[in-house]
Amino acid sequence: MALLIFAMTLLAGCSNDDGAGKGHNAHAKQQADSSAPAAQLIPIQVDLTVPETVTANKEVTIIARVTQKEAAVDDAKVVFEWWLDGEEHQRNEGKWGEDGKYEFTHTFDKPGAYTVISHVDARDLHSMPKKQFKVK
């Protein structure tokens, strides 16, 4: 008797009639749709610029210029992360200027080897170029 109930349940689940069949077909269509290739994302480019000469106790501006297909991106979120080798990392939000430029102005008080990374989020993409520089 239990075997008969099991067999009926199994057959009902695989029915091709209008009721259960629609659910299965809809599920198959959903799987096919979800396997379609995602829309291609157009990469962003970030040009991170640090002045050639950085002197301790003098203000300096570091710039990240964000573009996409050579056009300026003016809706990015940019955070500059920087540190003196061997010390804690600091973060400063980039301020939007113009023409896709985001700036961070700072006075480095200690000479030494520094690293800066610009964390850029724009149009569902993330880029984080890194540069090393010396403060004299």
Short mmCIF file of C-alpha atoms in Angstrom, two decimals:
data_model
loop_
_atom_site.label_atom_id
_atom_site.label_comp_id
_atom_site.label_asym_id
_atom_site.label_seq_id
_atom_site.Cartn_x
_atom_site.Cartn_y
_atom_site.Cartn_z
CA MET A 1 0.00 0.00 0.00
CA ALA A 2 2.84 2.42 0.90
CA LEU A 3 4.50 1.61 -2.41
CA LEU A 4 1.30 2.48 -4.30
CA ILE A 5 1.01 5.87 -2.54
CA PHE A 6 4.69 6.59 -3.24
CA ALA A 7 4.28 5.75 -6.95
CA MET A 8 1.17 7.97 -7.26
CA THR A 9 2.97 10.86 -5.58
CA LEU A 10 5.94 10.46 -7.89
CA LEU A 11 3.74 10.40 -11.01
CA ALA A 12 1.75 13.44 -9.86
CA GLY A 13 4.95 15.43 -9.44
CA CYS A 14 6.03 14.72 -13.02
CA SER A 15 2.64 15.30 -14.64
CA ASN A 16 2.44 17.02 -18.03
CA ASP A 17 -1.03 18.45 -17.46
CA ASP A 18 -1.71 22.18 -17.34
CA GLY A 19 -1.33 22.44 -13.56
CA ALA A 20 2.03 20.97 -12.57
CA GLY A 21 3.56 21.22 -16.03
CA LYS A 22 3.40 25.01 -16.10
CA GLY A 23 5.33 25.19 -12.87
CA HIS A 24 8.08 22.94 -14.20
CA ASN A 25 8.24 24.74 -17.56
CA ALA A 26 8.38 28.10 -15.83
CA HIS A 27 11.24 26.83 -13.67
CA ALA A 28 13.13 25.58 -16.75
CA LYS A 29 12.62 28.95 -18.48
CA GLN A 30 13.86 30.77 -15.37
CA GLN A 31 17.00 28.61 -15.36
CA ALA A 32 17.57 29.32 -19.05
CA ASP A 33 17.12 33.06 -18.52
CA SER A 34 19.51 33.12 -15.58
CA SER A 35 22.21 31.38 -17.61
CA ALA A 36 22.08 34.05 -20.33
CA PRO A 37 25.31 36.08 -20.50
CA ALA A 38 25.32 39.13 -18.25
CA ALA A 39 25.44 42.54 -19.85
CA GLN A 40 29.06 43.41 -20.47
CA LEU A 41 30.46 45.98 -18.08
CA ILE A 42 32.63 48.67 -19.59
CA PRO A 43 35.80 48.98 -17.49
CA ILE A 44 36.76 52.18 -15.73
CA GLN A 45 40.28 53.57 -15.91
CA VAL A 46 41.90 55.30 -12.96
CA ASP A 47 45.03 57.40 -13.40
CA LEU A 48 46.56 57.92 -9.96
CA THR A 49 48.95 60.89 -9.88
CA VAL A 50 51.41 61.76 -7.12
CA PRO A 51 53.71 64.79 -7.56
CA GLU A 52 57.30 63.88 -8.43
CA THR A 53 58.62 65.79 -5.43
CA VAL A 54 56.93 65.53 -2.05
CA THR A 55 58.53 67.46 0.79
CA ALA A 56 57.77 66.91 4.47
CA ASN A 57 55.60 69.61 6.07
CA LYS A 58 54.46 70.99 2.69
CA GLU A 59 50.95 70.52 1.37
CA VAL A 60 50.59 68.17 -1.61
CA THR A 61 47.60 67.11 -3.74
CA ILE A 62 47.18 63.54 -4.96
CA ILE A 63 44.73 63.04 -7.83
CA ALA A 64 42.78 60.06 -9.16
CA ARG A 65 41.27 60.77 -12.59
CA VAL A 66 38.43 58.37 -13.36
CA THR A 67 37.29 57.72 -16.94
CA GLN A 68 35.17 55.22 -18.81
CA LYS A 69 35.61 54.93 -22.57
CA GLU A 70 37.78 58.08 -22.35
CA ALA A 71 34.89 60.12 -20.87
CA ALA A 72 35.19 61.63 -17.39
CA VAL A 73 33.30 59.84 -14.61
CA ASP A 74 31.78 62.37 -12.24
CA ASP A 75 29.73 59.99 -10.07
CA ALA A 76 32.49 57.86 -8.50
CA LYS A 77 33.21 57.30 -4.83
CA VAL A 78 36.94 57.65 -4.20
CA VAL A 79 38.77 56.94 -0.96
CA PHE A 80 42.52 57.41 -0.70
CA GLU A 81 44.31 54.99 1.61
CA TRP A 82 47.88 55.92 2.45
CA TRP A 83 50.62 55.00 4.89
CA LEU A 84 54.26 55.43 5.79
CA ASP A 85 56.00 52.05 5.60
CA GLY A 86 55.69 50.32 8.96
CA GLU A 87 52.89 52.56 10.25
CA GLU A 88 49.09 52.42 10.36
CA HIS A 89 47.03 53.05 7.25
CA GLN A 90 45.04 56.27 7.00
CA ARG A 91 41.97 56.94 4.82
CA ASN A 92 40.67 60.18 3.34
CA GLU A 93 37.69 60.66 1.06
CA GLY A 94 38.51 62.11 -2.33
CA LYS A 95 36.89 65.43 -3.20
CA TRP A 96 35.45 65.76 -6.67
CA GLY A 97 37.04 68.48 -8.74
CA GLU A 98 36.19 68.51 -12.43
CA ASP A 99 36.80 66.38 -15.51
CA GLY A 100 36.66 63.13 -13.51
CA LYS A 101 39.34 64.26 -11.05
CA TYR A 102 39.09 63.37 -7.37
CA GLU A 103 41.62 64.98 -5.05
CA PHE A 104 43.15 64.46 -1.65
CA THR A 105 45.28 67.21 -0.14
CA HIS A 106 47.57 66.43 2.78
CA THR A 107 50.73 67.55 4.53
CA PHE A 108 53.03 64.60 5.22
CA ASP A 109 54.99 65.40 8.36
CA LYS A 110 57.54 62.57 8.27
CA PRO A 111 60.06 61.79 5.53
CA GLY A 112 60.16 58.22 4.27
CA ALA A 113 58.64 55.73 1.84
CA TYR A 114 54.86 55.98 1.48
CA THR A 115 52.21 54.05 -0.40
CA VAL A 116 48.86 55.37 -1.62
CA ILE A 117 45.93 53.38 -3.01
CA SER A 118 42.88 55.04 -4.54
CA HIS A 119 39.80 52.89 -3.90
CA VAL A 120 37.41 53.83 -6.71
CA ASP A 121 33.80 52.61 -6.94
CA ALA A 122 31.96 53.69 -10.08
CA ARG A 123 29.15 52.19 -12.14
CA ASP A 124 29.18 48.81 -10.37
CA LEU A 125 32.96 48.48 -10.76
CA HIS A 126 35.90 48.77 -8.35
CA SER A 127 39.48 49.75 -9.14
CA MET A 128 42.35 50.30 -6.75
CA PRO A 129 45.56 51.51 -8.36
CA LYS A 130 48.55 51.85 -6.06
CA LYS A 131 51.64 54.07 -6.14
CA GLN A 132 54.69 54.36 -3.96
CA PHE A 133 56.45 57.65 -3.35
CA LYS A 134 59.08 59.20 -1.14
CA VAL A 135 58.67 62.17 1.15
CA LYS A 136 61.94 64.10 1.55
#
